[in-house]
C-alpha cells in the first residue's frame, strides 16, 4: 500500500514509457564472477554492480559462523572443482534470463577461513528493488545448490566433517 492508503501500482513508474531501455536487462550484465583463494571485497562487488539504470541493488554476504549443529566451529576450508567458475557462469546466465538484471556479481572464497571471514558475496542490480531481491535470492540459492564447492569444517573439539555447499 502507498502511504496515502491507496494500492501501489505494479506497473512501471512511467506507464507512458514502458519500453524504456532502463526497464530491461542490460546487454551483458554479468560484471564479475570469481572463485578465488584471496579475501573478498564488498567494495569490489558493490562497484561492479553500480548501474545508473538500476533503482535497486540487493547484496548478500555469507560469513563463517561460529557454530553448526550444536558444535563450536573453529574454521572452515573451502575447496572448488576446476569447473566451479564455469558452473557459476551458467547459474548467473540463468538469473539474467529470468530477471531484468542490469548488473550481477558473484565471488566465492576458497582456502582456509576463520570465524567471521567472508565466504561468498553476490549482488544484483535491477530497475526495481523487488526484482533485485528476487534475482539475488535466486543467485545465492542456485550457487549453493549447483556450483561444485565444498567445505571442510573443523570444530573446537578437534573433530572435522565435510559438508556439501548447501
mmCIF file with all atom_site columns, C-alpha atoms in Angstrom:
data_model
loop_
_atom_site.group_PDB
_atom_site.id
_atom_site.type_symbol
_atom_site.label_atom_id
_atom_site.label_alt_id
_atom_site.label_comp_id
_atom_site.label_asym_id
_atom_site.label_entity_id
_atom_site.label_seq_id
_atom_site.pdbx_PDB_ins_code
_atom_site.Cartn_x
_atom_site.Cartn_y
_atom_site.Cartn_z
_atom_site.occupancy
_atom_site.B_iso_or_equiv
_atom_site.pdbx_formal_charge
_atom_site.auth_seq_id
_atom_site.auth_comp_id
_atom_site.auth_asym_id
_atom_site.auth_atom_id
_atom_site.pdbx_PDB_model_num
ATOM 1   C CA . UNK A 1 1   ? 0.000  0.000   0.000   1.00 0.00 ? 1   UNK A CA 1
ATOM 2   C CA . UNK A 1 2   ? 1.035  3.554   -0.598  1.00 0.00 ? 2   UNK A CA 1
ATOM 3   C CA . UNK A 1 3   ? 1.412  5.983   2.270   1.00 0.00 ? 3   UNK A CA 1
ATOM 4   C CA . UNK A 1 4   ? -1.846 7.685   1.237   1.00 0.00 ? 4   UNK A CA 1
ATOM 5   C CA . UNK A 1 5   ? -3.776 4.428   1.753   1.00 0.00 ? 5   UNK A CA 1
ATOM 6   C CA . UNK A 1 6   ? -4.184 3.605   -1.940  1.00 0.00 ? 6   UNK A CA 1
ATOM 7   C CA . UNK A 1 7   ? -2.887 0.447   -3.519  1.00 0.00 ? 7   UNK A CA 1
ATOM 8   C CA . UNK A 1 8   ? 0.574  0.569   -5.038  1.00 0.00 ? 8   UNK A CA 1
ATOM 9   C CA . UNK A 1 9   ? 0.795  0.038   -8.764  1.00 0.00 ? 9   UNK A CA 1
ATOM 10  C CA . UNK A 1 10  ? 2.692  -2.922  -10.163 1.00 0.00 ? 10  UNK A CA 1
ATOM 11  C CA . UNK A 1 11  ? 3.305  -1.003  -13.385 1.00 0.00 ? 11  UNK A CA 1
ATOM 12  C CA . UNK A 1 12  ? 6.403  0.973   -14.215 1.00 0.00 ? 12  UNK A CA 1
ATOM 13  C CA . UNK A 1 13  ? 6.691  4.454   -12.764 1.00 0.00 ? 13  UNK A CA 1
ATOM 14  C CA . UNK A 1 14  ? 6.058  5.901   -16.221 1.00 0.00 ? 14  UNK A CA 1
ATOM 15  C CA . UNK A 1 15  ? 3.419  3.768   -17.968 1.00 0.00 ? 15  UNK A CA 1
ATOM 16  C CA . UNK A 1 16  ? 3.605  6.060   -20.985 1.00 0.00 ? 16  UNK A CA 1
ATOM 17  C CA . UNK A 1 17  ? 7.227  4.836   -21.444 1.00 0.00 ? 17  UNK A CA 1
ATOM 18  C CA . UNK A 1 18  ? 7.035  1.082   -20.677 1.00 0.00 ? 18  UNK A CA 1
ATOM 19  C CA . UNK A 1 19  ? 9.728  0.249   -23.214 1.00 0.00 ? 19  UNK A CA 1
ATOM 20  C CA . UNK A 1 20  ? 12.405 2.487   -21.739 1.00 0.00 ? 20  UNK A CA 1
ATOM 21  C CA . UNK A 1 21  ? 15.767 0.668   -22.049 1.00 0.00 ? 21  UNK A CA 1
ATOM 22  C CA . UNK A 1 22  ? 16.311 1.042   -18.301 1.00 0.00 ? 22  UNK A CA 1
ATOM 23  C CA . UNK A 1 23  ? 13.404 -1.331  -17.641 1.00 0.00 ? 23  UNK A CA 1
ATOM 24  C CA . UNK A 1 24  ? 15.074 -4.199  -19.498 1.00 0.00 ? 24  UNK A CA 1
ATOM 25  C CA . UNK A 1 25  ? 18.116 -6.327  -18.777 1.00 0.00 ? 25  UNK A CA 1
ATOM 26  C CA . UNK A 1 26  ? 21.454 -4.901  -19.850 1.00 0.00 ? 26  UNK A CA 1
ATOM 27  C CA . UNK A 1 27  ? 23.190 -6.335  -22.928 1.00 0.00 ? 27  UNK A CA 1
ATOM 28  C CA . UNK A 1 28  ? 25.904 -8.091  -20.863 1.00 0.00 ? 28  UNK A CA 1
ATOM 29  C CA . UNK A 1 29  ? 25.066 -7.605  -17.190 1.00 0.00 ? 29  UNK A CA 1
ATOM 30  C CA . UNK A 1 30  ? 27.488 -10.195 -15.769 1.00 0.00 ? 30  UNK A CA 1
ATOM 31  C CA . UNK A 1 31  ? 30.111 -7.843  -14.359 1.00 0.00 ? 31  UNK A CA 1
ATOM 32  C CA . UNK A 1 32  ? 32.140 -10.066 -12.024 1.00 0.00 ? 32  UNK A CA 1
ATOM 33  C CA . UNK A 1 33  ? 32.343 -13.815 -11.397 1.00 0.00 ? 33  UNK A CA 1
ATOM 34  C CA . UNK A 1 34  ? 35.163 -15.456 -9.461  1.00 0.00 ? 34  UNK A CA 1
ATOM 35  C CA . UNK A 1 35  ? 36.132 -18.381 -7.273  1.00 0.00 ? 35  UNK A CA 1
ATOM 36  C CA . UNK A 1 36  ? 39.397 -17.447 -5.572  1.00 0.00 ? 36  UNK A CA 1
ATOM 37  C CA . UNK A 1 37  ? 41.638 -18.028 -2.576  1.00 0.00 ? 37  UNK A CA 1
ATOM 38  C CA . UNK A 1 38  ? 42.121 -14.378 -1.622  1.00 0.00 ? 38  UNK A CA 1
ATOM 39  C CA . UNK A 1 39  ? 39.927 -12.306 0.725   1.00 0.00 ? 39  UNK A CA 1
ATOM 40  C CA . UNK A 1 40  ? 36.714 -10.991 -0.826  1.00 0.00 ? 40  UNK A CA 1
ATOM 41  C CA . UNK A 1 41  ? 35.900 -7.292  -1.068  1.00 0.00 ? 41  UNK A CA 1
ATOM 42  C CA . UNK A 1 42  ? 32.463 -5.767  -0.559  1.00 0.00 ? 42  UNK A CA 1
ATOM 43  C CA . UNK A 1 43  ? 33.690 -2.605  -2.296  1.00 0.00 ? 43  UNK A CA 1
ATOM 44  C CA . UNK A 1 44  ? 34.800 -4.546  -5.376  1.00 0.00 ? 44  UNK A CA 1
ATOM 45  C CA . UNK A 1 45  ? 31.445 -6.309  -5.693  1.00 0.00 ? 45  UNK A CA 1
ATOM 46  C CA . UNK A 1 46  ? 29.362 -3.206  -4.993  1.00 0.00 ? 46  UNK A CA 1
ATOM 47  C CA . UNK A 1 47  ? 31.316 -1.192  -7.581  1.00 0.00 ? 47  UNK A CA 1
ATOM 48  C CA . UNK A 1 48  ? 30.915 -3.999  -10.123 1.00 0.00 ? 48  UNK A CA 1
ATOM 49  C CA . UNK A 1 49  ? 27.109 -3.785  -9.934  1.00 0.00 ? 49  UNK A CA 1
ATOM 50  C CA . UNK A 1 50  ? 26.900 0.007   -9.996  1.00 0.00 ? 50  UNK A CA 1
ATOM 51  C CA . UNK A 1 51  ? 24.481 0.852   -12.787 1.00 0.00 ? 51  UNK A CA 1
ATOM 52  C CA . UNK A 1 52  ? 22.674 4.129   -13.469 1.00 0.00 ? 52  UNK A CA 1
ATOM 53  C CA . UNK A 1 53  ? 19.584 2.364   -14.843 1.00 0.00 ? 53  UNK A CA 1
ATOM 54  C CA . UNK A 1 54  ? 19.166 0.302   -11.658 1.00 0.00 ? 54  UNK A CA 1
ATOM 55  C CA . UNK A 1 55  ? 16.791 1.517   -8.987  1.00 0.00 ? 55  UNK A CA 1
ATOM 56  C CA . UNK A 1 56  ? 17.648 -1.319  -6.629  1.00 0.00 ? 56  UNK A CA 1
ATOM 57  C CA . UNK A 1 57  ? 20.701 -3.340  -5.692  1.00 0.00 ? 57  UNK A CA 1
ATOM 58  C CA . UNK A 1 58  ? 20.476 -6.415  -3.470  1.00 0.00 ? 58  UNK A CA 1
ATOM 59  C CA . UNK A 1 59  ? 23.605 -7.782  -1.833  1.00 0.00 ? 59  UNK A CA 1
ATOM 60  C CA . UNK A 1 60  ? 24.135 -10.985 0.140   1.00 0.00 ? 60  UNK A CA 1
ATOM 61  C CA . UNK A 1 61  ? 27.254 -11.633 2.195   1.00 0.00 ? 61  UNK A CA 1
ATOM 62  C CA . UNK A 1 62  ? 27.871 -15.111 3.605   1.00 0.00 ? 62  UNK A CA 1
ATOM 63  C CA . UNK A 1 63  ? 30.291 -15.354 6.526   1.00 0.00 ? 63  UNK A CA 1
ATOM 64  C CA . UNK A 1 64  ? 31.767 -18.194 8.555   1.00 0.00 ? 64  UNK A CA 1
ATOM 65  C CA . UNK A 1 65  ? 29.615 -18.569 11.664  1.00 0.00 ? 65  UNK A CA 1
ATOM 66  C CA . UNK A 1 66  ? 30.934 -19.813 14.999  1.00 0.00 ? 66  UNK A CA 1
ATOM 67  C CA . UNK A 1 67  ? 28.650 -22.846 15.321  1.00 0.00 ? 67  UNK A CA 1
ATOM 68  C CA . UNK A 1 68  ? 26.996 -25.633 13.361  1.00 0.00 ? 68  UNK A CA 1
ATOM 69  C CA . UNK A 1 69  ? 24.770 -28.425 14.581  1.00 0.00 ? 69  UNK A CA 1
ATOM 70  C CA . UNK A 1 70  ? 25.328 -27.513 18.220  1.00 0.00 ? 70  UNK A CA 1
ATOM 71  C CA . UNK A 1 71  ? 29.126 -27.570 17.957  1.00 0.00 ? 71  UNK A CA 1
ATOM 72  C CA . UNK A 1 72  ? 31.574 -24.656 18.050  1.00 0.00 ? 72  UNK A CA 1
ATOM 73  C CA . UNK A 1 73  ? 33.290 -24.081 14.688  1.00 0.00 ? 73  UNK A CA 1
ATOM 74  C CA . UNK A 1 74  ? 36.980 -23.176 14.739  1.00 0.00 ? 74  UNK A CA 1
ATOM 75  C CA . UNK A 1 75  ? 37.448 -22.707 10.982  1.00 0.00 ? 75  UNK A CA 1
ATOM 76  C CA . UNK A 1 76  ? 36.305 -23.765 7.531   1.00 0.00 ? 76  UNK A CA 1
ATOM 77  C CA . UNK A 1 77  ? 38.223 -24.831 4.484   1.00 0.00 ? 77  UNK A CA 1
ATOM 78  C CA . UNK A 1 78  ? 36.518 -24.336 1.123   1.00 0.00 ? 78  UNK A CA 1
ATOM 79  C CA . UNK A 1 79  ? 37.566 -26.240 -1.979  1.00 0.00 ? 79  UNK A CA 1
ATOM 80  C CA . UNK A 1 80  ? 36.288 -25.969 -5.537  1.00 0.00 ? 80  UNK A CA 1
ATOM 81  C CA . UNK A 1 81  ? 36.135 -28.294 -8.511  1.00 0.00 ? 81  UNK A CA 1
ATOM 82  C CA . UNK A 1 82  ? 38.002 -26.953 -11.585 1.00 0.00 ? 82  UNK A CA 1
ATOM 83  C CA . UNK A 1 83  ? 34.616 -26.394 -13.278 1.00 0.00 ? 83  UNK A CA 1
ATOM 84  C CA . UNK A 1 84  ? 33.302 -24.165 -10.466 1.00 0.00 ? 84  UNK A CA 1
ATOM 85  C CA . UNK A 1 85  ? 33.666 -20.868 -12.349 1.00 0.00 ? 85  UNK A CA 1
ATOM 86  C CA . UNK A 1 86  ? 32.032 -22.303 -15.480 1.00 0.00 ? 86  UNK A CA 1
ATOM 87  C CA . UNK A 1 87  ? 29.122 -23.571 -13.375 1.00 0.00 ? 87  UNK A CA 1
ATOM 88  C CA . UNK A 1 88  ? 28.904 -20.191 -11.641 1.00 0.00 ? 88  UNK A CA 1
ATOM 89  C CA . UNK A 1 89  ? 28.618 -18.554 -15.083 1.00 0.00 ? 89  UNK A CA 1
ATOM 90  C CA . UNK A 1 90  ? 25.767 -20.912 -16.022 1.00 0.00 ? 90  UNK A CA 1
ATOM 91  C CA . UNK A 1 91  ? 23.945 -20.000 -12.813 1.00 0.00 ? 91  UNK A CA 1
ATOM 92  C CA . UNK A 1 92  ? 24.480 -16.282 -13.475 1.00 0.00 ? 92  UNK A CA 1
ATOM 93  C CA . UNK A 1 93  ? 23.214 -16.614 -17.048 1.00 0.00 ? 93  UNK A CA 1
ATOM 94  C CA . UNK A 1 94  ? 20.004 -18.280 -15.801 1.00 0.00 ? 94  UNK A CA 1
ATOM 95  C CA . UNK A 1 95  ? 19.446 -15.457 -13.302 1.00 0.00 ? 95  UNK A CA 1
ATOM 96  C CA . UNK A 1 96  ? 19.929 -12.909 -16.092 1.00 0.00 ? 96  UNK A CA 1
ATOM 97  C CA . UNK A 1 97  ? 17.472 -14.819 -18.310 1.00 0.00 ? 97  UNK A CA 1
ATOM 98  C CA . UNK A 1 98  ? 14.847 -14.874 -15.541 1.00 0.00 ? 98  UNK A CA 1
ATOM 99  C CA . UNK A 1 99  ? 15.100 -11.259 -14.301 1.00 0.00 ? 99  UNK A CA 1
ATOM 100 C CA . UNK A 1 100 ? 15.708 -7.757  -15.749 1.00 0.00 ? 100 UNK A CA 1
ATOM 101 C CA . UNK A 1 101 ? 19.269 -7.675  -14.423 1.00 0.00 ? 101 UNK A CA 1
ATOM 102 C CA . UNK A 1 102 ? 21.277 -4.511  -15.093 1.00 0.00 ? 102 UNK A CA 1
ATOM 103 C CA . UNK A 1 103 ? 24.431 -5.827  -13.366 1.00 0.00 ? 103 UNK A CA 1
ATOM 104 C CA . UNK A 1 104 ? 25.398 -9.016  -11.491 1.00 0.00 ? 104 UNK A CA 1
ATOM 105 C CA . UNK A 1 105 ? 28.425 -10.107 -9.477  1.00 0.00 ? 105 UNK A CA 1
ATOM 106 C CA . UNK A 1 106 ? 29.262 -13.272 -7.536  1.00 0.00 ? 106 UNK A CA 1
ATOM 107 C CA . UNK A 1 107 ? 32.507 -14.223 -5.812  1.00 0.00 ? 107 UNK A CA 1
ATOM 108 C CA . UNK A 1 108 ? 33.234 -17.243 -3.602  1.00 0.00 ? 108 UNK A CA 1
ATOM 109 C CA . UNK A 1 109 ? 36.288 -17.824 -1.481  1.00 0.00 ? 109 UNK A CA 1
ATOM 110 C CA . UNK A 1 110 ? 38.338 -21.000 -1.301  1.00 0.00 ? 110 UNK A CA 1
ATOM 111 C CA . UNK A 1 111 ? 41.011 -21.996 1.185   1.00 0.00 ? 111 UNK A CA 1
ATOM 112 C CA . UNK A 1 112 ? 41.021 -21.726 4.972   1.00 0.00 ? 112 UNK A CA 1
ATOM 113 C CA . UNK A 1 113 ? 38.707 -19.169 6.587   1.00 0.00 ? 113 UNK A CA 1
ATOM 114 C CA . UNK A 1 114 ? 38.294 -18.179 10.213  1.00 0.00 ? 114 UNK A CA 1
ATOM 115 C CA . UNK A 1 115 ? 35.039 -17.408 12.001  1.00 0.00 ? 115 UNK A CA 1
ATOM 116 C CA . UNK A 1 116 ? 33.698 -14.058 10.804  1.00 0.00 ? 116 UNK A CA 1
ATOM 117 C CA . UNK A 1 117 ? 35.500 -14.069 7.447   1.00 0.00 ? 117 UNK A CA 1
ATOM 118 C CA . UNK A 1 118 ? 33.524 -13.566 4.236   1.00 0.00 ? 118 UNK A CA 1
ATOM 119 C CA . UNK A 1 119 ? 32.981 -16.775 2.246   1.00 0.00 ? 119 UNK A CA 1
ATOM 120 C CA . UNK A 1 120 ? 30.674 -15.521 -0.522  1.00 0.00 ? 120 UNK A CA 1
ATOM 121 C CA . UNK A 1 121 ? 29.291 -12.250 -1.881  1.00 0.00 ? 121 UNK A CA 1
ATOM 122 C CA . UNK A 1 122 ? 26.566 -11.962 -4.507  1.00 0.00 ? 122 UNK A CA 1
ATOM 123 C CA . UNK A 1 123 ? 24.948 -8.766  -5.747  1.00 0.00 ? 123 UNK A CA 1
ATOM 124 C CA . UNK A 1 124 ? 22.357 -7.916  -8.362  1.00 0.00 ? 124 UNK A CA 1
ATOM 125 C CA . UNK A 1 125 ? 21.152 -4.548  -9.657  1.00 0.00 ? 125 UNK A CA 1
ATOM 126 C CA . UNK A 1 126 ? 17.755 -4.299  -11.353 1.00 0.00 ? 126 UNK A CA 1
ATOM 127 C CA . UNK A 1 127 ? 15.363 -1.494  -12.308 1.00 0.00 ? 127 UNK A CA 1
ATOM 128 C CA . UNK A 1 128 ? 13.301 -2.064  -9.117  1.00 0.00 ? 128 UNK A CA 1
ATOM 129 C CA . UNK A 1 129 ? 14.002 -3.413  -5.611  1.00 0.00 ? 129 UNK A CA 1
ATOM 130 C CA . UNK A 1 130 ? 11.635 -6.398  -5.749  1.00 0.00 ? 130 UNK A CA 1
ATOM 131 C CA . UNK A 1 131 ? 13.358 -7.664  -8.890  1.00 0.00 ? 131 UNK A CA 1
ATOM 132 C CA . UNK A 1 132 ? 16.772 -7.155  -7.297  1.00 0.00 ? 132 UNK A CA 1
ATOM 133 C CA . UNK A 1 133 ? 15.782 -9.121  -4.170  1.00 0.00 ? 133 UNK A CA 1
ATOM 134 C CA . UNK A 1 134 ? 14.306 -11.979 -6.231  1.00 0.00 ? 134 UNK A CA 1
ATOM 135 C CA . UNK A 1 135 ? 17.315 -12.168 -8.539  1.00 0.00 ? 135 UNK A CA 1
ATOM 136 C CA . UNK A 1 136 ? 19.786 -12.036 -5.636  1.00 0.00 ? 136 UNK A CA 1
ATOM 137 C CA . UNK A 1 137 ? 17.975 -14.844 -3.820  1.00 0.00 ? 137 UNK A CA 1
ATOM 138 C CA . UNK A 1 138 ? 17.953 -16.984 -6.966  1.00 0.00 ? 138 UNK A CA 1
ATOM 139 C CA . UNK A 1 139 ? 21.656 -16.295 -7.489  1.00 0.00 ? 139 UNK A CA 1
ATOM 140 C CA . UNK A 1 140 ? 22.783 -17.336 -3.985  1.00 0.00 ? 140 UNK A CA 1
ATOM 141 C CA . UNK A 1 141 ? 20.391 -20.301 -3.767  1.00 0.00 ? 141 UNK A CA 1
ATOM 142 C CA . UNK A 1 142 ? 21.402 -21.699 -7.156  1.00 0.00 ? 142 UNK A CA 1
ATOM 143 C CA . UNK A 1 143 ? 25.094 -21.035 -6.472  1.00 0.00 ? 143 UNK A CA 1
ATOM 144 C CA . UNK A 1 144 ? 24.856 -23.038 -3.234  1.00 0.00 ? 144 UNK A CA 1
ATOM 145 C CA . UNK A 1 145 ? 22.980 -25.908 -4.922  1.00 0.00 ? 145 UNK A CA 1
ATOM 146 C CA . UNK A 1 146 ? 24.780 -26.150 -8.250  1.00 0.00 ? 146 UNK A CA 1
ATOM 147 C CA . UNK A 1 147 ? 28.336 -24.803 -8.136  1.00 0.00 ? 147 UNK A CA 1
ATOM 148 C CA . UNK A 1 148 ? 30.767 -27.576 -7.080  1.00 0.00 ? 148 UNK A CA 1
ATOM 149 C CA . UNK A 1 149 ? 32.152 -26.094 -3.860  1.00 0.00 ? 149 UNK A CA 1
ATOM 150 C CA . UNK A 1 150 ? 32.666 -27.998 -0.618  1.00 0.00 ? 150 UNK A CA 1
ATOM 151 C CA . UNK A 1 151 ? 33.517 -27.007 2.915   1.00 0.00 ? 151 UNK A CA 1
ATOM 152 C CA . UNK A 1 152 ? 35.578 -28.843 5.471   1.00 0.00 ? 152 UNK A CA 1
ATOM 153 C CA . UNK A 1 153 ? 34.557 -27.829 8.984   1.00 0.00 ? 153 UNK A CA 1
ATOM 154 C CA . UNK A 1 154 ? 36.931 -28.074 11.913  1.00 0.00 ? 154 UNK A CA 1
ATOM 155 C CA . UNK A 1 155 ? 35.330 -27.819 15.336  1.00 0.00 ? 155 UNK A CA 1
ATOM 156 C CA . UNK A 1 156 ? 36.830 -26.506 18.562  1.00 0.00 ? 156 UNK A CA 1
ATOM 157 C CA . UNK A 1 157 ? 36.934 -30.050 19.981  1.00 0.00 ? 157 UNK A CA 1
ATOM 158 C CA . UNK A 1 158 ? 39.156 -31.180 17.079  1.00 0.00 ? 158 UNK A CA 1
ATOM 159 C CA . UNK A 1 159 ? 36.510 -33.128 15.163  1.00 0.00 ? 159 UNK A CA 1
ATOM 160 C CA . UNK A 1 160 ? 36.027 -32.468 11.463  1.00 0.00 ? 160 UNK A CA 1
ATOM 161 C CA . UNK A 1 161 ? 33.424 -33.004 8.757   1.00 0.00 ? 161 UNK A CA 1
ATOM 162 C CA . UNK A 1 162 ? 32.978 -32.413 5.033   1.00 0.00 ? 162 UNK A CA 1
ATOM 163 C CA . UNK A 1 163 ? 29.795 -30.625 4.059   1.00 0.00 ? 163 UNK A CA 1
ATOM 164 C CA . UNK A 1 164 ? 28.227 -30.100 0.628   1.00 0.00 ? 164 UNK A CA 1
ATOM 165 C CA . UNK A 1 165 ? 27.853 -26.470 -0.386  1.00 0.00 ? 165 UNK A CA 1
ATOM 166 C CA . UNK A 1 166 ? 24.160 -26.357 0.547   1.00 0.00 ? 166 UNK A CA 1
#
